[in-house]
mmCIF file of C-alpha atoms and ligand atoms in Angstrom:
data_model
loop_
_atom_site.group_PDB
_atom_site.id
_atom_site.type_symbol
_atom_site.label_atom_id
_atom_site.label_comp_id
_atom_site.label_asym_id
_atom_site.label_seq_id
_atom_site.Cartn_x
_atom_site.Cartn_y
_atom_site.Cartn_z
ATOM 1 C CA MET X 1393 103.650 56.943 110.211
ATOM 2 C CA PRO X 1394 104.016 57.672 106.459
ATOM 3 C CA ASP X 1395 104.324 53.909 105.877
ATOM 4 C CA GLN X 1396 101.075 53.297 107.705
ATOM 5 C CA ILE X 1397 99.317 55.828 105.501
ATOM 6 C CA SER X 1398 100.746 54.540 102.250
ATOM 7 C CA ASN X 1399 99.563 51.017 103.090
ATOM 8 C CA LYS X 1400 95.966 52.116 103.556
ATOM 9 C CA ILE X 1401 93.605 51.331 100.709
ATOM 10 C CA SER X 1402 91.824 54.661 100.842
ATOM 11 C CA SER X 1403 92.935 57.916 102.374
ATOM 12 C CA LYS X 1404 90.882 60.824 103.523
ATOM 13 C CA ILE X 1405 91.862 64.266 102.253
ATOM 14 C CA SER X 1406 90.555 67.376 103.993
ATOM 15 C CA ILE X 1407 90.649 70.615 102.016
ATOM 16 C CA ILE X 1408 90.419 73.852 103.991
ATOM 17 C CA VAL X 1409 88.974 76.776 102.038
ATOM 18 C CA PRO X 1410 88.810 80.225 103.655
ATOM 19 C CA CYS X 1411 86.073 82.384 102.116
ATOM 20 C CA TYR X 1412 85.451 86.061 102.608
ATOM 21 C CA ASN X 1413 82.823 87.620 100.352
ATOM 22 C CA GLU X 1414 83.327 84.968 97.686
ATOM 23 C CA GLN X 1415 79.783 84.379 96.424
ATOM 24 C CA GLU X 1416 80.910 84.548 92.763
ATOM 25 C CA SER X 1417 83.853 82.132 93.071
ATOM 26 C CA ILE X 1418 82.331 79.326 95.167
ATOM 27 C CA PRO X 1419 80.201 77.673 92.421
ATOM 28 C CA TYR X 1420 83.253 77.460 90.099
ATOM 29 C CA PHE X 1421 85.381 76.099 92.915
ATOM 30 C CA TYR X 1422 82.782 73.454 93.797
ATOM 31 C CA LYS X 1423 82.618 72.241 90.204
ATOM 32 C CA GLU X 1424 86.401 72.053 89.883
ATOM 33 C CA ILE X 1425 86.933 70.178 93.145
ATOM 34 C CA CYS X 1426 84.220 67.653 92.256
ATOM 35 C CA ASN X 1427 85.941 67.064 88.892
ATOM 36 C CA ILE X 1428 89.348 66.552 90.459
ATOM 37 C CA PHE X 1429 88.132 64.123 93.106
ATOM 38 C CA LYS X 1430 86.207 62.120 90.500
ATOM 39 C CA GLN X 1431 89.657 61.312 89.121
ATOM 40 C CA MET X 1432 90.828 60.116 92.572
ATOM 41 C CA PRO X 1433 88.505 57.190 93.369
ATOM 42 C CA ASP X 1434 90.710 55.870 96.186
ATOM 43 C CA VAL X 1435 90.304 59.083 98.152
ATOM 44 C CA VAL X 1436 87.583 60.154 100.568
ATOM 45 C CA LEU X 1437 87.049 63.906 100.340
ATOM 46 C CA GLU X 1438 86.207 66.318 103.144
ATOM 47 C CA THR X 1439 86.068 69.986 102.166
ATOM 48 C CA ILE X 1440 85.706 72.567 104.920
ATOM 49 C CA PHE X 1441 84.584 76.014 103.811
ATOM 50 C CA VAL X 1442 85.381 78.618 106.442
ATOM 51 C CA ASP X 1443 83.119 81.646 106.102
ATOM 52 C CA ASP X 1444 85.181 84.452 107.584
ATOM 53 C CA GLY X 1445 82.278 86.761 108.466
ATOM 54 C CA SER X 1446 81.263 87.431 104.848
ATOM 55 C CA LYS X 1447 78.771 90.206 104.180
ATOM 56 C CA ASP X 1448 77.468 88.799 100.887
ATOM 57 C CA HIS X 1449 75.707 85.475 100.171
ATOM 58 C CA THR X 1450 78.771 83.289 100.812
ATOM 59 C CA LEU X 1451 77.228 81.597 103.853
ATOM 60 C CA GLU X 1452 73.945 80.746 102.077
ATOM 61 C CA ILE X 1453 75.866 79.248 99.155
ATOM 62 C CA ILE X 1454 78.169 77.062 101.247
ATOM 63 C CA LYS X 1455 75.218 75.963 103.429
ATOM 64 C CA GLU X 1456 73.311 74.953 100.343
ATOM 65 C CA ILE X 1457 76.296 72.979 98.983
ATOM 66 C CA SER X 1458 76.833 71.251 102.324
ATOM 67 C CA ASP X 1459 73.114 70.286 102.520
ATOM 68 C CA ARG X 1460 73.187 68.544 99.167
ATOM 69 C CA ASP X 1461 76.731 67.097 99.239
ATOM 70 C CA ASN X 1462 77.922 65.667 102.551
ATOM 71 C CA ARG X 1463 81.585 65.792 101.469
ATOM 72 C CA PHE X 1464 81.360 69.565 101.971
ATOM 73 C CA LYS X 1465 81.226 71.034 105.480
ATOM 74 C CA TYR X 1466 81.272 74.612 106.628
ATOM 75 C CA ILE X 1467 82.175 76.770 109.617
ATOM 76 C CA SER X 1468 80.927 80.328 109.895
ATOM 77 C CA PHE X 1469 82.617 82.974 112.063
ATOM 78 C CA SER X 1470 80.763 85.562 114.129
ATOM 79 C CA ARG X 1471 82.713 88.307 112.284
ATOM 80 C CA ASN X 1472 85.705 88.744 109.977
ATOM 81 C CA PHE X 1473 88.735 87.345 111.841
ATOM 82 C CA GLY X 1474 91.091 87.257 108.838
ATOM 83 C CA LYS X 1475 92.460 84.478 106.637
ATOM 84 C CA GLU X 1476 94.989 83.304 109.226
ATOM 85 C CA ALA X 1477 92.232 82.639 111.764
ATOM 86 C CA ALA X 1478 90.147 80.910 109.074
ATOM 87 C CA LEU X 1479 93.048 78.581 108.253
ATOM 88 C CA TYR X 1480 93.559 77.721 111.911
ATOM 89 C CA ALA X 1481 89.853 77.001 112.392
ATOM 90 C CA GLY X 1482 89.731 74.792 109.299
ATOM 91 C CA LEU X 1483 92.815 72.836 110.338
ATOM 92 C CA SER X 1484 91.364 72.347 113.850
ATOM 93 C CA GLU X 1485 88.130 70.915 112.438
ATOM 94 C CA SER X 1486 89.762 68.694 109.803
ATOM 95 C CA THR X 1487 89.730 64.917 110.206
ATOM 96 C CA GLY X 1488 91.678 63.771 107.113
ATOM 97 C CA ASP X 1489 94.932 61.797 106.876
ATOM 98 C CA PHE X 1490 96.167 64.497 104.503
ATOM 99 C CA ILE X 1491 95.104 68.080 104.837
ATOM 100 C CA GLY X 1492 95.174 70.686 102.096
ATOM 101 C CA VAL X 1493 94.799 74.442 102.196
ATOM 102 C CA MET X 1494 93.660 76.466 99.182
ATOM 103 C CA ASP X 1495 91.971 79.690 98.110
ATOM 104 C CA VAL X 1496 88.465 79.558 96.745
ATOM 105 C CA ASP X 1497 89.193 81.857 93.763
ATOM 106 C CA LEU X 1498 90.948 79.100 91.723
ATOM 107 C CA GLN X 1499 94.249 81.001 91.796
ATOM 108 C CA ASP X 1500 95.532 77.738 93.275
ATOM 109 C CA PRO X 1501 95.115 75.170 90.455
ATOM 110 C CA PRO X 1502 93.060 72.315 91.988
ATOM 111 C CA GLY X 1503 94.600 69.836 89.505
ATOM 112 C CA LEU X 1504 97.843 69.992 91.524
ATOM 113 C CA ILE X 1505 96.163 68.245 94.457
ATOM 114 C CA LYS X 1506 96.529 64.953 92.606
ATOM 115 C CA ASP X 1507 100.294 65.447 92.157
ATOM 116 C CA MET X 1508 100.613 66.495 95.784
ATOM 117 C CA TYR X 1509 98.756 63.428 96.969
ATOM 118 C CA ILE X 1510 100.916 61.094 94.863
ATOM 119 C CA ALA X 1511 104.078 62.707 96.268
ATOM 120 C CA LEU X 1512 102.861 62.404 99.878
ATOM 121 C CA LYS X 1513 101.782 58.781 99.395
ATOM 122 C CA THR X 1514 105.394 57.781 98.737
ATOM 123 C CA GLY X 1515 106.049 58.635 102.382
ATOM 124 C CA GLU X 1516 109.124 60.608 101.400
ATOM 125 C CA TYR X 1517 107.614 64.018 102.216
ATOM 126 C CA ASP X 1518 105.446 65.505 104.952
ATOM 127 C CA CYS X 1519 104.234 68.396 102.867
ATOM 128 C CA VAL X 1520 103.927 69.365 99.228
ATOM 129 C CA ALA X 1521 103.770 73.134 98.876
ATOM 130 C CA THR X 1522 103.466 75.488 95.911
ATOM 131 C CA ARG X 1523 105.415 78.490 94.717
ATOM 132 C CA ARG X 1524 104.513 81.006 92.060
ATOM 133 C CA VAL X 1525 107.368 81.353 89.613
ATOM 134 C CA ASP X 1526 106.189 84.727 88.352
ATOM 135 C CA ARG X 1527 104.191 87.707 89.542
ATOM 136 C CA LYS X 1528 102.356 88.200 86.264
ATOM 137 C CA ASN X 1529 99.418 90.655 86.386
ATOM 138 C CA GLU X 1530 100.507 91.972 89.786
ATOM 139 C CA PRO X 1531 101.125 95.747 90.091
ATOM 140 C CA PRO X 1532 104.928 96.284 89.669
ATOM 141 C CA ILE X 1533 105.164 98.344 92.860
ATOM 142 C CA ARG X 1534 103.639 95.462 94.838
ATOM 143 C CA SER X 1535 106.103 92.956 93.335
ATOM 144 C CA PHE X 1536 108.968 95.325 94.125
ATOM 145 C CA PHE X 1537 108.052 95.620 97.806
ATOM 146 C CA ALA X 1538 107.258 91.898 98.051
ATOM 147 C CA ARG X 1539 110.787 91.088 96.840
ATOM 148 C CA ILE X 1540 112.303 93.504 99.372
ATOM 149 C CA PHE X 1541 110.194 91.958 102.119
ATOM 150 C CA TYR X 1542 111.348 88.401 101.355
ATOM 151 C CA LYS X 1543 114.997 89.457 101.120
ATOM 152 C CA LEU X 1544 114.781 91.347 104.410
ATOM 153 C CA ILE X 1545 112.919 88.738 106.435
ATOM 154 C CA ASN X 1546 115.218 85.954 105.283
ATOM 155 C CA LYS X 1547 118.231 88.001 106.382
ATOM 156 C CA ILE X 1548 116.903 88.817 109.826
ATOM 157 C CA SER X 1549 115.004 85.635 110.669
ATOM 158 C CA ASN X 1550 116.152 82.067 111.293
ATOM 159 C CA THR X 1551 112.952 80.770 109.716
ATOM 160 C CA ASN X 1552 113.196 80.470 105.949
ATOM 161 C CA ILE X 1553 110.268 82.174 104.226
ATOM 162 C CA VAL X 1554 110.195 81.212 100.558
ATOM 163 C CA ASP X 1555 109.659 84.026 98.029
ATOM 164 C CA GLY X 1556 106.477 83.418 96.056
ATOM 165 C CA ALA X 1557 105.275 80.599 98.340
ATOM 166 C CA ARG X 1558 101.501 80.258 98.371
ATOM 167 C CA ASP X 1559 99.518 78.911 101.302
ATOM 168 C CA PHE X 1560 98.283 76.236 98.823
ATOM 169 C CA ARG X 1561 99.702 72.927 100.084
ATOM 170 C CA LEU X 1562 98.903 69.380 101.185
ATOM 171 C CA MET X 1563 100.264 68.141 104.506
ATOM 172 C CA THR X 1564 100.278 64.994 106.608
ATOM 173 C CA ARG X 1565 98.201 64.803 109.767
ATOM 174 C CA GLN X 1566 101.417 64.816 111.807
ATOM 175 C CA MET X 1567 102.511 68.131 110.353
ATOM 176 C CA VAL X 1568 99.064 69.679 110.809
ATOM 177 C CA ASP X 1569 99.033 68.616 114.468
ATOM 178 C CA ALA X 1570 102.371 70.397 114.840
ATOM 179 C CA ILE X 1571 100.924 73.548 113.227
ATOM 180 C CA LEU X 1572 97.904 73.401 115.539
ATOM 181 C CA SER X 1573 100.212 73.202 118.544
ATOM 182 C CA VAL X 1574 101.509 76.650 117.552
ATOM 183 C CA SER X 1575 98.492 78.433 118.959
ATOM 184 C CA GLU X 1576 99.760 82.024 118.958
ATOM 185 C CA TYR X 1577 97.245 84.808 118.388
ATOM 186 C CA ASN X 1578 99.318 86.804 115.871
ATOM 187 C CA ARG X 1579 99.515 84.178 113.172
ATOM 188 C CA PHE X 1580 101.789 84.414 110.150
ATOM 189 C CA SER X 1581 101.157 81.057 108.493
ATOM 190 C CA LYS X 1582 103.902 81.326 105.880
ATOM 191 C CA GLY X 1583 106.361 81.451 108.775
ATOM 192 C CA ILE X 1584 104.601 78.827 110.907
ATOM 193 C CA PHE X 1585 104.541 76.285 108.030
ATOM 194 C CA SER X 1586 108.292 76.652 107.770
ATOM 195 C CA TRP X 1587 108.980 76.927 111.516
ATOM 196 C CA VAL X 1588 107.431 73.529 112.351
ATOM 197 C CA GLY X 1589 109.985 71.888 110.050
ATOM 198 C CA PHE X 1590 109.224 68.559 108.290
ATOM 199 C CA LYS X 1591 110.223 67.692 104.752
ATOM 200 C CA THR X 1592 108.601 69.836 102.071
ATOM 201 C CA LYS X 1593 108.513 69.253 98.333
ATOM 202 C CA TRP X 1594 108.032 72.403 96.263
ATOM 203 C CA ILE X 1595 105.930 72.496 93.119
ATOM 204 C CA GLU X 1596 106.127 75.581 90.921
ATOM 205 C CA PHE X 1597 103.327 77.063 88.868
ATOM 206 C CA GLU X 1598 102.534 80.215 86.939
ATOM 207 C CA ASN X 1599 100.450 82.923 88.504
ATOM 208 C CA GLN X 1600 96.729 82.496 87.797
ATOM 209 C CA ASP X 1601 94.052 85.170 87.686
ATOM 210 C CA ARG X 1602 91.096 85.070 90.031
ATOM 211 C CA ILE X 1603 88.100 83.303 88.505
ATOM 212 C CA ALA X 1604 85.718 85.950 89.942
ATOM 213 C CA GLY X 1605 85.487 88.595 92.666
ATOM 214 C CA LYS X 1606 88.247 90.886 93.906
ATOM 215 C CA THR X 1607 91.398 90.416 95.981
ATOM 216 C CA LYS X 1608 90.917 91.244 99.666
ATOM 217 C CA TRP X 1609 94.455 92.600 100.012
ATOM 218 C CA SER X 1610 95.154 96.282 99.547
ATOM 219 C CA PHE X 1611 98.719 97.559 99.484
ATOM 220 C CA TRP X 1612 98.323 98.924 103.007
ATOM 221 C CA LYS X 1613 96.945 95.617 104.356
ATOM 222 C CA LEU X 1614 99.881 93.764 102.808
ATOM 223 C CA PHE X 1615 102.290 96.256 104.342
ATOM 224 C CA LEU X 1616 100.818 95.704 107.825
ATOM 225 C CA TYR X 1617 100.864 91.941 107.232
ATOM 226 C CA SER X 1618 104.560 92.097 106.365
ATOM 227 C CA ILE X 1619 105.255 93.979 109.622
ATOM 228 C CA ASP X 1620 103.351 91.220 111.470
ATOM 229 C CA GLY X 1621 105.568 88.670 109.748
ATOM 230 C CA ILE X 1622 108.765 90.449 110.735
ATOM 231 C CA VAL X 1623 107.681 90.951 114.353
ATOM 232 C CA ALA X 1624 106.517 87.326 114.615
ATOM 233 C CA PHE X 1625 109.679 85.767 113.199
ATOM 234 C CA SER X 1626 112.575 88.061 114.049
ATOM 235 C CA THR X 1627 113.796 90.040 117.032
ATOM 236 C CA VAL X 1628 116.570 91.716 115.049
ATOM 237 C CA PRO X 1629 114.685 95.069 114.796
ATOM 238 C CA LEU X 1630 114.844 95.238 118.606
ATOM 239 C CA ALA X 1631 118.620 95.341 118.343
ATOM 240 C CA ILE X 1632 118.456 98.366 116.024
ATOM 241 C CA SER X 1633 117.996 100.813 118.917
ATOM 242 C CA SER X 1634 121.064 99.416 120.700
ATOM 243 C CA ILE X 1635 123.131 99.733 117.505
ATOM 244 C CA PHE X 1636 121.982 103.331 116.988
ATOM 245 C CA GLY X 1637 122.652 104.044 120.671
ATOM 246 C CA ILE X 1638 126.245 102.779 120.503
ATOM 247 C CA LEU X 1639 126.869 104.603 117.210
ATOM 248 C CA PHE X 1640 125.538 107.900 118.532
ATOM 249 C CA CYS X 1641 127.517 107.611 121.803
ATOM 250 C CA LEU X 1642 130.688 107.185 119.749
ATOM 251 C CA ILE X 1643 129.867 110.153 117.486
ATOM 252 C CA SER X 1644 128.982 112.405 120.417
ATOM 253 C CA PHE X 1645 132.179 111.433 122.246
ATOM 254 C CA ILE X 1646 134.257 112.459 119.220
ATOM 255 C CA LEU X 1647 132.221 115.681 118.814
ATOM 256 C CA ILE X 1648 132.646 116.616 122.476
ATOM 257 C CA LEU X 1649 136.403 116.223 122.198
ATOM 258 C CA PHE X 1650 136.359 118.310 119.020
ATOM 259 C CA ILE X 1651 134.294 121.099 120.638
ATOM 260 C CA ILE X 1652 136.481 121.207 123.766
ATOM 261 C CA ILE X 1653 139.644 121.495 121.718
ATOM 262 C CA LYS X 1654 138.076 124.068 119.332
ATOM 263 C CA THR X 1655 136.850 126.219 122.274
ATOM 264 C CA LEU X 1656 140.243 126.110 123.969
ATOM 265 C CA VAL X 1657 142.087 127.111 120.804
ATOM 266 C CA PHE X 1658 139.614 129.583 119.144
ATOM 267 C CA GLY X 1659 137.422 130.830 122.016
ATOM 268 C CA ASP X 1660 133.596 130.387 122.109
ATOM 269 C CA PRO X 1661 131.697 132.493 119.540
ATOM 270 C CA VAL X 1662 127.908 131.916 119.705
ATOM 271 C CA SER X 1663 127.173 130.331 116.390
ATOM 272 C CA GLY X 1664 126.107 126.983 114.989
ATOM 273 C CA TRP X 1665 122.520 126.850 116.255
ATOM 274 C CA PRO X 1666 121.211 125.517 112.886
ATOM 275 C CA SER X 1667 123.443 122.474 113.103
ATOM 276 C CA THR X 1668 122.367 121.996 116.729
ATOM 277 C CA ALA X 1669 118.716 122.081 115.700
ATOM 278 C CA CYS X 1670 119.394 119.529 112.944
ATOM 279 C CA ILE X 1671 121.068 117.182 115.397
ATOM 280 C CA ILE X 1672 118.167 117.511 117.844
ATOM 281 C CA PHE X 1673 115.738 116.624 115.044
ATOM 282 C CA LEU X 1674 117.809 113.666 113.919
ATOM 283 C CA VAL X 1675 118.293 112.227 117.386
ATOM 284 C CA GLY X 1676 114.658 112.919 118.306
ATOM 285 C CA GLY X 1677 113.482 111.168 115.141
ATOM 286 C CA LEU X 1678 115.691 108.178 115.724
ATOM 287 C CA GLN X 1679 114.499 107.879 119.300
ATOM 288 C CA LEU X 1680 110.868 107.875 118.177
ATOM 289 C CA PHE X 1681 111.671 105.321 115.458
ATOM 290 C CA CYS X 1682 113.275 102.993 118.007
ATOM 291 C CA THR X 1683 110.438 103.503 120.482
ATOM 292 C CA GLY X 1684 108.054 102.622 117.653
ATOM 293 C CA ILE X 1685 109.878 99.331 117.067
ATOM 294 C CA LEU X 1686 109.642 98.548 120.775
ATOM 295 C CA GLY X 1687 105.957 99.451 120.617
ATOM 296 C CA GLN X 1688 105.360 96.925 117.829
ATOM 297 C CA TYR X 1689 106.776 94.085 119.918
ATOM 298 C CA LEU X 1690 105.040 95.308 123.053
ATOM 299 C CA SER X 1691 101.640 95.485 121.346
ATOM 300 C CA LYS X 1692 102.007 91.925 120.019
ATOM 301 C CA THR X 1693 103.070 90.708 123.463
ATOM 302 C CA TYR X 1694 100.081 92.534 124.976
ATOM 303 C CA LEU X 1695 97.674 90.834 122.568
ATOM 304 C CA GLU X 1696 99.240 87.412 123.215
ATOM 305 C CA THR X 1697 98.965 87.767 126.999
ATOM 306 C CA LYS X 1698 95.227 88.452 126.742
ATOM 307 C CA LYS X 1699 94.828 84.897 125.414
ATOM 308 C CA ARG X 1700 91.793 85.796 123.356
ATOM 309 C CA PRO X 1701 90.450 83.010 121.121
ATOM 310 C CA ILE X 1702 91.802 83.122 117.552
ATOM 311 C CA TYR X 1703 88.254 82.890 116.144
ATOM 312 C CA ILE X 1704 84.640 82.551 117.278
ATOM 313 C CA ILE X 1705 82.276 80.184 115.463
ATOM 314 C CA LYS X 1706 78.676 81.313 115.014
ATOM 315 C CA SER X 1707 77.379 78.264 113.136
ATOM 316 C CA LYS X 1708 78.685 75.120 111.483
ATOM 317 C CA SER X 1709 77.469 72.107 109.526
ATOM 318 C CA LYS X 1710 76.475 68.938 111.403
HETATM 319 N N1 UDP H 1841 90.138 85.531 102.889
HETATM 320 C C1 UDP H 1841 89.585 85.300 104.144
HETATM 321 N N2 UDP H 1841 89.514 86.333 105.037
HETATM 322 C C2 UDP H 1841 89.978 87.580 104.758
HETATM 323 C C3 UDP H 1841 90.579 87.793 103.490
HETATM 324 C C4 UDP H 1841 90.653 86.749 102.592
HETATM 325 O O1 UDP H 1841 89.138 84.184 104.429
HETATM 326 O O2 UDP H 1841 89.865 88.470 105.625
HETATM 327 C C5 UDP H 1841 90.205 84.416 101.920
HETATM 328 C C6 UDP H 1841 89.655 84.740 100.523
HETATM 329 O O3 UDP H 1841 88.259 84.510 100.446
HETATM 330 C C7 UDP H 1841 90.440 83.787 99.632
HETATM 331 C C8 UDP H 1841 91.785 83.697 100.354
HETATM 332 O O4 UDP H 1841 91.560 84.116 101.691
HETATM 333 O O5 UDP H 1841 89.875 82.497 99.531
HETATM 334 C C9 UDP H 1841 92.849 84.574 99.701
HETATM 335 O O6 UDP H 1841 92.382 85.901 99.549
HETATM 336 P P1 UDP H 1841 92.618 86.729 98.218
HETATM 337 O O7 UDP H 1841 92.325 85.862 97.036
HETATM 338 O O8 UDP H 1841 91.858 87.996 98.335
HETATM 339 O O9 UDP H 1841 94.180 86.991 98.321
HETATM 340 P P2 UDP H 1841 95.245 87.005 97.122
HETATM 341 O O10 UDP H 1841 95.098 85.672 96.409
HETATM 342 O O11 UDP H 1841 94.876 88.160 96.255
HETATM 343 O O12 UDP H 1841 96.560 87.133 97.816
HETATM 344 MG MG1 MG H 1842 93.414 84.887 95.617
#
């Protein structure tokens, strides 16, 4: 398949761009993409803006662009379904031989698309992905927790999730079809990109600031997203309750022996209720913690079994 593509005279590249309240960034993005593709005359461009239920003028702007430039299409959701759903929708609608994913805020340098395309054309790779080498201008506390998250998930999951990896990448049609076949409702794309396999080349770049607008990710949202990632790609937390259970059985067995012997030797004075209360708190807390972990997996399973659509389209370009 890669050989077939590399022998073609012109290739079609689809670029998927999720947009949520991005009215300020879109005009800059449009200009940049047009510039880049001017330098790639052998490529047919298809850009798909996915309006993820924006509340500002995002939809009007992408409609207007798509009316005057037929290389730009759009899909608009009936409400905000989240970036993961927007990516899935864009990939489903794409028709290119190579499919790219990038943010609209120009934090993903569009100039790299050319390098990615050249690397894919050799047929040696199925995907060219990007990694930030630094976390410049990010709050230190966020970087700290991000590092812990990547260390943890890579220890407890068989899927390798690269620290600093962006969603910004260019993939072959074959790889995108594989990603689309993973149609789970709780989507953690960073994991899915890695889970489907294929050969990936990594390009590194320095963190860029947003061209306009604000990030949509608060610390709390990122925290919940990281829990989603762990639940989606590891079942190790489920084993935690069993480990605690075994440990506590062992401790209580030793304690029971100790108490029996102590009572036989020294009698049974009524004392020690504070330590008893502490133990009840500890065990109670641990039980709730473990039930909470079970609850996380159960809630995800519950949502998957409902088989709700990942997104709902309200309107799209012709
Ligand atoms: N985005 C989206 N839906 C959301 C949140 C974000 O489509 O619910 C889009 C957003 O418009 C942007 C991309 O996802 O193009 C990345 O979001 P953002 O730049 O806020 O994330 P960051 O780069 O700060 O991680
Ligand atoms: Mg961004």
